[in-house]
Short mmCIF file of C-alpha atoms in Angstrom, two decimals:
data_model
loop_
_atom_site.label_atom_id
_atom_site.label_comp_id
_atom_site.label_asym_id
_atom_site.label_seq_id
_atom_site.Cartn_x
_atom_site.Cartn_y
_atom_site.Cartn_z
CA MET A 145 22.08 -103.19 -15.97
CA ASN A 146 19.64 -104.45 -18.56
CA GLU A 147 22.14 -106.65 -20.39
CA SER A 148 21.26 -110.33 -20.52
CA SER A 149 22.96 -112.66 -18.07
CA HIS A 150 23.32 -116.39 -18.61
CA LEU A 151 23.13 -119.15 -16.07
CA PRO A 152 25.67 -121.93 -16.66
CA PRO A 153 24.00 -125.14 -17.85
CA SER A 154 25.83 -127.02 -15.12
CA CYS A 155 24.34 -124.86 -12.35
CA ASP A 156 22.78 -127.18 -9.80
CA SER A 157 19.07 -126.40 -9.43
CA ALA A 158 19.10 -127.32 -5.72
CA LEU A 159 21.95 -124.89 -5.11
CA LEU A 160 20.10 -122.17 -6.98
CA ALA A 161 16.97 -122.87 -4.97
CA SER A 162 18.95 -122.57 -1.74
CA ILE A 163 20.43 -119.26 -2.82
CA LEU A 164 16.99 -117.88 -3.67
CA ALA A 165 15.54 -119.12 -0.36
CA LEU A 166 18.30 -117.49 1.69
CA ALA A 167 18.49 -114.22 -0.24
CA PRO A 168 17.53 -111.18 1.90
CA LEU A 169 15.91 -109.66 -1.20
CA SER A 170 12.69 -110.51 -2.97
CA VAL A 171 13.31 -112.29 -6.27
CA ILE A 172 10.41 -112.46 -8.71
CA GLY A 173 10.73 -113.64 -12.30
CA TRP A 174 8.24 -113.84 -15.15
CA ASP A 175 8.41 -115.20 -18.65
CA SER A 176 7.43 -113.65 -21.97
CA SER A 177 3.78 -114.57 -21.28
CA ASN A 178 3.91 -112.66 -17.97
CA ARG A 179 3.57 -115.85 -15.96
CA ILE A 180 5.47 -116.02 -12.66
CA VAL A 181 8.38 -118.49 -12.85
CA ILE A 182 10.45 -117.40 -9.84
CA TRP A 183 9.07 -116.49 -6.38
CA ASN A 184 11.36 -116.78 -3.39
CA ALA A 185 10.73 -116.79 0.37
CA GLU A 186 11.48 -113.08 0.82
CA ALA A 187 8.89 -112.22 -1.84
CA GLU A 188 6.42 -114.33 0.12
CA ARG A 189 7.30 -112.48 3.35
CA MET A 190 7.00 -109.03 1.80
CA LEU A 191 3.86 -109.57 -0.25
CA GLY A 192 2.00 -112.42 1.44
CA TRP A 193 1.45 -114.85 -1.46
CA VAL A 194 3.10 -118.26 -1.17
CA ALA A 195 4.84 -119.68 -4.23
CA SER A 196 2.09 -122.23 -4.95
CA ASP A 197 -0.42 -119.35 -5.25
CA VAL A 198 1.47 -117.56 -8.02
CA LEU A 199 3.87 -119.85 -9.90
CA GLY A 200 2.71 -120.46 -13.44
CA LYS A 201 0.05 -117.77 -13.17
CA SER A 202 -0.21 -114.11 -14.00
CA ALA A 203 1.03 -111.82 -11.24
CA PRO A 204 -1.66 -110.63 -8.78
CA PHE A 205 -0.37 -107.08 -9.20
CA PRO A 206 0.89 -104.89 -12.07
CA MET A 207 4.43 -105.79 -13.03
CA VAL A 208 7.14 -103.19 -13.39
CA GLU A 209 8.11 -102.53 -17.02
CA MET A 210 11.68 -103.00 -18.17
CA ALA A 211 13.41 -99.78 -19.27
CA ASP A 212 16.66 -98.99 -21.01
CA GLY A 213 19.46 -98.35 -18.55
CA ASP A 214 17.26 -99.75 -15.80
CA ARG A 215 18.18 -98.45 -12.38
CA PRO A 216 16.72 -99.02 -8.90
CA ARG A 217 13.34 -97.35 -8.50
CA GLU A 218 11.01 -97.01 -5.54
CA ILE A 219 7.52 -98.46 -5.95
CA THR A 220 4.51 -99.36 -3.83
CA ARG A 221 2.72 -102.67 -4.28
CA SER A 222 -0.45 -104.11 -2.79
CA THR A 223 -0.03 -107.13 -0.51
CA ARG A 224 -2.25 -110.17 -0.18
CA VAL A 225 -3.90 -108.84 3.01
CA GLY A 226 -4.65 -105.45 1.51
CA GLY A 227 -1.63 -103.61 2.84
CA ILE A 228 0.97 -101.60 0.99
CA ALA A 229 4.58 -102.72 0.57
CA GLN A 230 7.22 -100.11 -0.17
CA LEU A 231 10.05 -101.49 -2.31
CA SER A 232 13.17 -100.50 -4.19
CA VAL A 233 13.34 -102.73 -7.29
CA GLN A 234 15.67 -103.29 -10.20
CA LEU A 235 15.03 -105.48 -13.27
CA GLN A 236 17.35 -107.69 -15.28
CA HIS A 237 16.84 -109.92 -18.32
CA ILE A 238 18.25 -113.47 -17.92
CA SER A 239 18.14 -116.61 -20.07
CA HIS A 240 19.65 -119.98 -20.90
CA ASP A 241 18.30 -119.63 -24.42
CA ALA A 242 15.51 -117.87 -26.26
CA ALA A 243 12.92 -120.34 -24.97
CA SER A 244 13.80 -119.77 -21.31
CA ALA A 245 14.17 -115.99 -21.33
CA ALA A 246 12.77 -114.25 -18.24
CA ILE A 247 12.79 -110.90 -16.54
CA VAL A 248 13.88 -110.98 -12.92
CA GLU A 249 12.97 -108.31 -10.40
CA ILE A 250 15.21 -107.88 -7.36
CA GLY A 251 13.43 -106.01 -4.54
CA THR A 252 14.53 -104.44 -1.26
CA ASP A 253 11.95 -103.87 1.49
CA LEU A 254 11.88 -100.15 2.33
CA GLY A 255 9.21 -100.49 5.03
CA ASP A 256 11.54 -100.18 8.03
CA ARG A 257 13.46 -97.30 6.48
CA LYS A 258 10.28 -95.42 5.59
CA ARG A 259 8.86 -95.99 9.08
CA LEU A 260 12.07 -94.65 10.61
CA GLU A 261 11.95 -91.62 8.33
CA ARG A 262 8.36 -90.90 9.36
CA GLN A 263 9.28 -91.30 13.03
CA VAL A 264 12.20 -88.89 12.64
CA VAL A 265 10.02 -86.32 10.85
CA GLN A 266 7.31 -86.67 13.49
CA GLY A 267 9.90 -86.42 16.26
CA VAL A 268 11.40 -83.25 14.79
CA LYS A 269 7.93 -81.74 14.39
CA LEU A 270 6.90 -82.57 17.95
CA ASP A 271 10.25 -81.37 19.32
CA ALA A 272 9.78 -78.01 17.61
CA VAL A 273 6.26 -77.72 18.97
CA SER A 274 7.48 -78.77 22.42
CA ARG A 275 10.17 -76.10 22.51
CA LEU A 276 7.73 -73.43 21.39
CA ALA A 277 5.02 -74.53 23.82
CA GLY A 278 7.50 -74.91 26.68
CA GLY A 279 8.90 -71.42 26.17
CA ILE A 280 5.42 -69.92 26.04
CA ALA A 281 4.38 -71.84 29.16
CA HIS A 282 7.46 -70.68 31.08
CA ASP A 283 6.91 -67.00 30.30
CA PHE A 284 3.17 -67.31 30.78
CA ASN A 285 3.63 -68.95 34.18
CA ASN A 286 5.77 -66.04 35.34
CA ILE A 287 3.02 -63.63 34.30
CA LEU A 288 0.35 -65.75 35.99
CA ALA A 289 2.38 -66.02 39.16
CA ALA A 290 2.56 -62.21 39.31
CA ILE A 291 -1.21 -61.94 38.71
CA LYS A 292 -1.98 -64.56 41.34
CA CYS A 293 0.27 -62.95 43.96
CA SER A 294 -1.13 -59.49 43.18
CA CYS A 295 -4.70 -60.75 43.55
CA GLU A 296 -4.01 -62.23 46.95
CA LEU A 297 -2.20 -59.13 48.20
CA LEU A 298 -5.04 -56.92 46.94
CA SER A 299 -7.67 -59.20 48.42
CA GLU A 300 -6.01 -59.00 51.84
CA SER A 301 -6.17 -55.19 51.70
CA LEU A 302 -9.93 -55.12 51.02
CA GLU A 303 -12.75 -55.39 53.51
CA PRO A 304 -14.93 -58.52 53.12
CA ASP A 305 -17.93 -56.43 52.03
CA ASP A 306 -15.94 -54.38 49.50
CA ALA A 307 -17.58 -54.76 46.06
CA ARG A 308 -14.15 -54.95 44.45
CA THR A 309 -13.53 -58.38 46.00
CA VAL A 310 -15.79 -59.86 43.32
CA ASP A 311 -13.56 -58.40 40.60
CA VAL A 312 -10.41 -59.64 42.33
CA ARG A 313 -11.91 -63.11 42.65
CA ALA A 314 -12.82 -63.12 38.95
CA ILE A 315 -9.25 -62.21 38.01
CA SER A 316 -7.91 -64.90 40.31
CA ASP A 317 -10.26 -67.54 38.88
CA ALA A 318 -9.30 -66.59 35.31
CA SER A 319 -5.61 -66.90 36.16
CA ALA A 320 -6.28 -70.33 37.66
CA ARG A 321 -7.90 -71.49 34.42
CA ALA A 322 -4.98 -70.11 32.42
CA ALA A 323 -2.57 -71.91 34.77
CA GLU A 324 -4.35 -75.19 34.01
CA LEU A 325 -3.77 -74.64 30.29
CA THR A 326 -0.06 -74.06 30.86
CA ARG A 327 0.09 -77.22 32.98
CA ARG A 328 -1.33 -79.16 30.04
CA LEU A 329 1.24 -77.58 27.74
CA LEU A 330 4.04 -78.56 30.11
CA ALA A 331 2.64 -82.09 30.36
CA PHE A 332 2.78 -82.46 26.58
CA THR A 333 6.32 -81.05 26.37
CA ARG A 334 7.43 -83.39 29.19
CA GLN A 335 8.94 -80.45 31.05
CA GLN A 336 7.10 -80.94 34.31
CA VAL A 337 8.82 -81.96 37.50
CA LEU A 338 7.33 -85.34 38.37
CA LEU A 339 7.59 -87.01 41.77
CA PRO A 340 7.61 -90.70 40.83
CA HIS A 341 7.24 -93.48 43.36
CA THR A 342 5.96 -97.04 43.27
CA VAL A 343 2.19 -97.08 42.93
CA ASP A 344 -0.48 -99.68 42.30
CA LEU A 345 -2.48 -98.82 39.17
CA ASN A 346 -5.54 -100.46 40.71
CA ALA A 347 -5.26 -98.19 43.75
CA VAL A 348 -4.93 -95.12 41.52
CA ALA A 349 -8.09 -96.14 39.65
CA ARG A 350 -10.06 -96.82 42.84
CA ASP A 351 -8.94 -93.54 44.44
CA ALA A 352 -10.08 -91.62 41.35
CA GLU A 353 -13.43 -93.43 40.98
CA SER A 354 -15.64 -90.97 42.88
CA MET A 355 -14.13 -88.00 41.03
CA LEU A 356 -14.58 -89.77 37.68
CA ILE A 357 -18.22 -90.57 38.45
CA GLY A 358 -18.72 -86.85 38.99
CA ILE A 359 -17.34 -86.27 35.49
CA THR A 360 -19.50 -88.88 33.75
CA GLY A 361 -22.68 -87.76 35.54
CA ASP A 362 -25.95 -89.67 35.55
CA GLY A 363 -26.24 -90.08 31.80
CA VAL A 364 -23.19 -92.30 31.27
CA ALA A 365 -22.31 -95.31 33.44
CA LEU A 366 -18.74 -95.73 34.73
CA THR A 367 -17.59 -99.31 35.32
CA LEU A 368 -14.33 -100.46 36.90
CA ASP A 369 -12.91 -103.80 35.74
CA LEU A 370 -9.72 -104.13 37.76
CA THR A 371 -7.43 -107.13 38.01
CA SER A 372 -7.25 -108.76 41.45
CA GLU A 373 -3.45 -108.51 41.55
CA GLN A 374 -1.56 -105.37 42.44
CA ILE A 375 0.10 -103.69 39.44
CA HIS A 376 3.24 -101.93 40.62
CA VAL A 377 4.66 -99.23 38.38
CA ARG A 378 6.89 -96.26 39.04
CA ALA A 379 5.06 -93.04 38.32
CA ASP A 380 3.72 -89.82 39.79
CA SER A 381 0.29 -90.96 41.02
CA THR A 382 -1.11 -87.42 40.88
CA GLN A 383 -0.18 -87.11 37.20
CA ILE A 384 -1.52 -90.56 36.32
CA GLU A 385 -4.77 -89.57 38.00
CA GLN A 386 -4.74 -86.37 35.96
CA ALA A 387 -4.25 -88.43 32.79
CA LEU A 388 -7.26 -90.56 33.78
CA ILE A 389 -9.37 -87.45 34.23
CA HIS A 390 -8.44 -86.17 30.76
CA LEU A 391 -9.26 -89.54 29.18
CA VAL A 392 -12.61 -89.86 30.94
CA VAL A 393 -13.54 -86.28 30.03
CA ASN A 394 -12.68 -87.09 26.41
CA SER A 395 -14.79 -90.27 26.51
CA ARG A 396 -17.71 -88.53 28.20
CA GLU A 397 -17.84 -85.85 25.51
CA SER A 398 -18.06 -88.48 22.76
CA THR A 399 -20.48 -90.85 24.51
CA PRO A 400 -24.24 -90.21 24.28
CA ALA A 401 -26.63 -90.61 27.20
CA GLY A 402 -27.15 -94.25 28.06
CA GLY A 403 -23.60 -95.13 27.06
CA ARG A 404 -20.88 -96.67 29.16
CA ILE A 405 -17.25 -95.92 30.05
CA THR A 406 -15.11 -98.78 31.35
CA LEU A 407 -11.88 -98.39 33.26
CA SER A 408 -9.86 -101.63 33.23
CA THR A 409 -6.37 -102.73 34.27
CA GLY A 410 -4.03 -105.64 33.64
CA MET A 411 -0.41 -106.58 33.11
CA GLY A 412 1.73 -108.69 30.83
CA PRO A 413 4.47 -108.60 28.18
CA LEU A 414 4.51 -105.98 25.45
CA GLU A 415 6.84 -106.49 22.49
CA ARG A 416 5.28 -104.52 19.64
CA ASP A 417 2.72 -101.84 18.92
CA PRO A 418 -0.60 -103.51 19.91
CA THR A 419 -2.46 -101.52 17.27
CA GLY A 420 -0.29 -102.89 14.45
CA GLY A 421 1.25 -99.45 13.99
CA GLU A 422 4.84 -98.28 13.78
CA VAL A 423 5.63 -97.20 17.36
CA PRO A 424 8.95 -98.80 18.43
CA ILE A 425 8.53 -100.68 21.72
CA ILE A 426 11.06 -101.59 24.39
CA ALA A 427 10.06 -105.21 25.00
CA ALA A 428 9.32 -105.77 28.70
CA SER A 429 6.51 -106.49 31.15
CA TYR A 430 4.04 -103.66 31.52
CA GLY A 431 1.03 -102.75 33.59
CA TRP A 432 -1.81 -101.30 31.57
CA LEU A 433 -4.78 -99.10 32.23
CA THR A 434 -7.54 -98.72 29.63
CA VAL A 435 -10.35 -96.18 29.34
CA GLY A 436 -12.90 -97.52 26.86
CA ASP A 437 -16.25 -96.07 25.83
CA THR A 438 -19.28 -96.81 23.67
CA GLY A 439 -19.16 -93.41 22.00
CA ARG A 440 -19.12 -92.35 18.38
CA GLY A 441 -15.52 -93.43 17.79
CA ILE A 442 -12.59 -91.79 16.03
CA PRO A 443 -11.94 -92.02 12.27
CA ARG A 444 -8.83 -94.07 11.55
CA GLU A 445 -7.23 -91.24 9.59
CA LEU A 446 -7.19 -89.11 12.75
CA HIS A 447 -5.47 -91.68 15.00
CA GLY A 448 -2.06 -90.24 14.18
CA ARG A 449 -3.05 -86.68 15.07
CA ILE A 450 -5.18 -86.87 18.20
CA PHE A 451 -2.21 -86.50 20.55
CA GLU A 452 -0.94 -83.35 18.81
CA PRO A 453 -1.34 -80.18 20.88
CA PHE A 454 -4.25 -77.94 19.89
CA PHE A 455 -5.73 -80.61 17.61
CA THR A 456 -9.42 -81.08 18.32
CA THR A 457 -12.49 -82.38 16.51
CA LYS A 458 -14.79 -80.26 18.65
CA GLU A 459 -16.56 -77.17 17.42
CA ARG A 460 -14.56 -73.95 17.50
CA GLY A 461 -14.48 -72.48 20.99
CA THR A 462 -15.53 -75.68 22.78
CA GLY A 463 -12.16 -77.38 23.25
CA THR A 464 -8.49 -76.48 23.71
CA GLY A 465 -7.03 -79.56 22.05
CA LEU A 466 -4.63 -80.00 24.98
CA GLY A 467 -6.26 -82.80 26.98
CA LEU A 468 -4.97 -85.80 25.03
CA SER A 469 -1.62 -84.14 24.32
CA ALA A 470 -1.20 -83.67 28.09
CA VAL A 471 -1.92 -87.38 28.62
CA PHE A 472 0.63 -88.25 25.94
CA GLY A 473 3.29 -86.12 27.64
CA ILE A 474 2.60 -87.52 31.12
CA VAL A 475 2.82 -91.10 29.87
CA LYS A 476 5.99 -90.54 27.82
CA GLN A 477 7.70 -88.70 30.68
CA SER A 478 6.83 -91.68 32.89
CA GLY A 479 8.60 -94.05 30.48
CA GLY A 480 5.41 -95.56 29.03
CA TYR A 481 3.25 -95.69 25.93
CA ILE A 482 -0.32 -94.79 25.05
CA PHE A 483 -2.31 -96.25 22.17
CA VAL A 484 -5.77 -95.68 20.77
CA GLN A 485 -7.99 -98.28 19.14
CA SER A 486 -11.21 -97.00 17.62
CA GLU A 487 -13.57 -97.18 14.69
CA VAL A 488 -16.39 -94.83 13.81
CA GLY A 489 -19.57 -95.96 15.53
CA ARG A 490 -17.79 -98.52 17.74
CA GLY A 491 -16.40 -96.39 20.54
CA ALA A 492 -12.77 -95.84 21.48
CA SER A 493 -10.23 -97.36 23.86
CA PHE A 494 -7.16 -95.53 25.13
CA THR A 495 -4.57 -97.78 26.83
CA ILE A 496 -1.66 -96.55 28.94
CA TYR A 497 1.29 -98.96 29.34
CA LEU A 498 3.84 -98.39 32.12
CA PRO A 499 6.83 -100.64 32.90
CA LEU A 500 6.27 -102.96 35.86
CA VAL A 501 8.60 -102.75 38.84
CA ALA A 502 9.46 -105.77 40.93
CA ALA A 503 8.48 -104.42 44.32
CA PRO A 504 7.43 -101.18 46.03
CA ALA A 505 10.28 -98.76 46.34
CA LYS A 506 11.50 -97.66 49.73
CA PRO A 507 9.58 -94.70 51.18
CA PRO A 508 11.14 -91.33 50.35
CA ARG A 509 13.90 -90.43 52.76
CA VAL A 510 13.28 -87.46 55.01
CA VAL A 511 15.66 -84.62 54.25
CA HIS A 512 16.90 -82.68 57.25
CA TYR A 513 18.52 -79.27 57.11
CA GLU A 514 20.79 -77.41 59.48
CA ARG A 515 19.61 -74.02 60.70
CA THR A 516 22.47 -71.55 60.97
CA SER A 517 20.75 -68.53 62.42
CA SER A 518 18.54 -70.00 65.12
CA GLY A 519 16.85 -67.36 67.24
CA SER A 520 17.23 -64.58 64.66
CA THR A 521 15.15 -63.47 61.69
CA PRO A 522 15.78 -65.97 58.88
CA THR A 523 17.44 -64.55 55.79
CA ILE A 524 16.26 -65.61 52.34
CA LEU A 525 18.06 -65.05 49.06
CA LEU A 526 15.46 -64.61 46.32
CA VAL A 527 16.73 -65.37 42.79
CA GLU A 528 14.22 -64.53 40.03
CA ASP A 529 14.78 -62.91 36.64
CA GLU A 530 11.19 -61.64 36.23
CA THR A 531 11.33 -58.17 37.87
CA THR A 532 7.62 -57.80 38.63
CA LEU A 533 7.33 -61.27 40.14
CA ARG A 534 10.51 -60.84 42.16
CA GLY A 535 9.17 -57.62 43.68
CA LEU A 536 5.88 -59.27 44.62
CA MET A 537 7.64 -62.28 46.16
CA ARG A 538 9.86 -59.97 48.17
CA ARG A 539 6.83 -58.16 49.58
CA ILE A 540 5.22 -61.46 50.51
CA LEU A 541 8.33 -62.76 52.26
CA GLU A 542 9.04 -59.50 54.10
CA ARG A 543 5.43 -59.36 55.31
CA SER A 544 5.98 -62.87 56.67
CA GLY A 545 8.91 -61.68 58.78
CA TYR A 546 11.90 -62.68 56.66
CA THR A 547 14.94 -60.66 55.68
CA VAL A 548 15.18 -60.79 51.89
CA LEU A 549 18.16 -60.43 49.57
CA GLU A 550 17.46 -60.14 45.82
CA ALA A 551 19.24 -61.37 42.70
CA ALA A 552 18.14 -61.34 39.06
CA HIS A 553 20.12 -64.44 38.04
CA GLY A 554 22.54 -67.07 39.32
CA ALA A 555 25.73 -65.07 38.89
CA GLN A 556 24.29 -62.15 40.86
CA ALA A 557 23.13 -64.58 43.55
CA LEU A 558 26.66 -65.93 43.99
CA GLU A 559 27.94 -62.37 44.31
CA LYS A 560 25.36 -61.69 47.04
CA CYS A 561 26.50 -64.84 48.85
CA GLU A 562 30.10 -63.66 48.83
CA LEU A 563 29.31 -60.11 49.99
CA HIS A 564 26.66 -60.87 52.63
CA GLU A 565 28.30 -61.23 56.03
CA GLY A 566 25.47 -63.02 57.83
CA ALA A 567 23.89 -66.42 57.36
CA ILE A 568 21.59 -67.18 54.42
CA ASP A 569 19.08 -69.73 55.67
CA LEU A 570 17.28 -70.40 52.42
CA VAL A 571 17.70 -69.71 48.72
CA VAL A 572 14.47 -69.44 46.70
CA SER A 573 15.45 -69.67 43.05
CA ASP A 574 13.99 -69.93 39.57
CA ILE A 575 15.63 -72.54 37.34
CA GLU A 576 15.62 -71.03 33.86
CA MET A 577 17.41 -67.66 34.00
CA PRO A 578 19.75 -65.64 31.77
CA THR A 579 23.49 -65.36 32.46
CA MET A 580 23.47 -68.29 34.91
CA GLY A 581 20.63 -70.73 35.62
CA GLY A 582 19.63 -72.50 38.80
CA ARG A 583 21.63 -75.69 38.19
CA GLU A 584 25.04 -74.05 37.91
CA MET A 585 24.24 -71.61 40.70
CA ALA A 586 23.30 -74.47 43.07
CA GLN A 587 26.52 -76.33 42.34
CA ARG A 588 28.67 -73.28 43.08
CA MET A 589 26.61 -72.23 46.07
CA ARG A 590 27.25 -75.59 47.70
CA MET A 591 30.87 -74.46 48.06
CA LEU A 592 30.07 -70.91 49.20
CA ARG A 593 27.13 -71.62 51.51
CA PRO A 594 27.11 -75.32 52.45
CA ASN A 595 24.46 -74.76 55.14
CA SER A 596 21.94 -72.89 53.00
CA GLN A 597 18.79 -74.70 51.95
CA LEU A 598 17.49 -74.49 48.39
CA LEU A 599 13.92 -74.21 47.11
CA PHE A 600 13.38 -74.15 43.36
CA VAL A 601 10.33 -72.35 41.96
CA SER A 602 9.70 -72.58 38.24
CA GLY A 603 7.12 -72.93 35.54
CA PHE A 604 9.25 -75.62 33.90
CA THR A 605 12.78 -76.80 33.34
CA ASP A 606 14.09 -78.36 30.16
CA ASP A 607 17.04 -79.86 32.03
CA GLU A 608 16.33 -83.52 32.72
CA ALA A 609 19.21 -83.81 35.19
CA MET A 610 17.79 -80.90 37.16
CA ARG A 611 14.34 -82.51 37.25
CA GLN A 612 15.81 -85.74 38.55
CA GLY A 613 17.86 -83.82 41.10
CA ILE A 614 14.78 -82.08 42.42
CA VAL A 615 12.90 -85.36 42.68
CA SER A 616 15.68 -87.01 44.68
CA THR A 617 15.40 -84.42 47.46
CA GLY A 618 11.68 -84.85 48.15
CA SER A 619 10.29 -81.36 48.77
CA ALA A 620 12.58 -78.72 47.23
CA TYR A 621 10.36 -77.59 44.38
CA LEU A 622 7.31 -75.36 44.00
CA GLN A 623 5.41 -75.15 40.72
CA LYS A 624 4.57 -71.75 39.26
CA PRO A 625 2.12 -70.12 39.43
CA PHE A 626 1.67 -70.55 43.18
CA ALA A 627 -0.46 -68.88 45.81
CA PRO A 628 1.51 -66.64 48.21
CA ALA A 629 0.24 -68.71 51.14
CA LEU A 630 1.69 -71.85 49.59
CA LEU A 631 5.10 -70.23 49.13
CA VAL A 632 5.15 -69.05 52.75
CA ALA A 633 4.01 -72.47 54.00
CA LYS A 634 6.68 -74.29 52.01
CA ILE A 635 9.43 -72.01 53.35
CA ALA A 636 8.17 -72.38 56.92
CA GLU A 637 8.13 -76.15 56.54
CA MET A 638 11.73 -76.20 55.35
CA LEU A 639 13.02 -73.83 58.01
CA LYS A 640 11.33 -75.80 60.79
CA ALA A 641 12.89 -79.09 59.66
CA PRO A 642 14.88 -80.92 62.37
CA VAL A 643 18.58 -80.25 62.61
CA GLY A 644 20.56 -82.77 60.63
CA LYS A 645 22.92 -83.19 57.77
CA LEU A 646 22.41 -80.73 54.94
CA GLU A 647 21.42 -82.27 51.63
CA LEU A 648 21.07 -80.01 48.62
CA PRO A 649 19.54 -81.34 45.40
CA ALA A 650 21.70 -84.08 43.92
CA LEU A 651 22.64 -82.29 40.72
#
């Protein structure tokens, strides 16, 4: 495409100017002296220089050289403001005559395509990490649940002055710390069960203030700068508070004594990435919550990595690299965004944006269940694929006075329902199981046992519909690992509920 083209002498210059102005491609031309003779509006948009800055002058950047058999090629070019434009360009020689010969470069802006490619690659990478981390967290939570239940059962069998109670307590404390790590993993992978409701971000910040002051200590001042208006968003207030804790801990660790951490709120429209980055935004009105500090700051080259799991700038052995990734997961699962703005030596600000809601939602409806075996020992169907944990849970429930039926997965549970002649008051079930999971089992069980209640216990679920179904029923979920006392209390609460219409999770 390097053959010369000729413009007809009768071509109207105004028409040609209009075509160049409306062209969705950059058009740049230069003569044999390398002076710019053509510079259209799209070239101005892509590169920043207006026509009056460049026409008749040498180009402010290296020009692409003409080649035989010239074909489109991808290049990068500096812009007026110091940025980098990514282009696909092709050259052509044009002339009216020898005196007016010029080389014209036609350019396509590749910026949007390249950004989309990077987002896809990043999304695939994070999805792979999420699946790996979620699977590990699920299996690990089953192990921790068994350890936690075993510790409590062992502790109950020991006398208070038995020296072994110290060892049991140490094991229990270690399992609690491990459980916190898995919770952070689940937060990042967005596989937690959240209980969203309408909350005021200012109220969340005020409620967390005393706890946050305990984190910052005496050496770093904590200041609240909250808007006077209520900021209503739909979120799980406990998880937003947890995100605040992670952010303040992160700020405290980077802020020297005498520094300051500020927690501020506000609301307004958000249409694009406020940092000038490439994050696609759903334009709407958002409430925001910022944790800013006067610490050492974060190098710009690390901004794109700080939310990755296990990434940390701390010394080896002093950080897990899961705090900020957990915040990222909580915010994304809540339908929001989080951005960081920081420079070395100038502190850092992390801002959470959550969509505003028009008014507080109605209070959660109370779910009532119908007891079918009043006056007799309640029967519980326990569905859990982890053999060790299922055995421990059975011991706990039988010690609490319940009759327990066991199943290793959903299909076996349905078989038990068909064969058991008496009532089944409550089904305690894991969600992720081989052969048949909790979702399908619950749907079929509704037909077999319409009066049986359902309590899900799980380390996570990767089924969004299941998560939403659990949320809609209020209190039909227990997070693994759990203390035996909490399991017993939850079951007692459900079985003592007033008689009313049965409502299983809306799957």
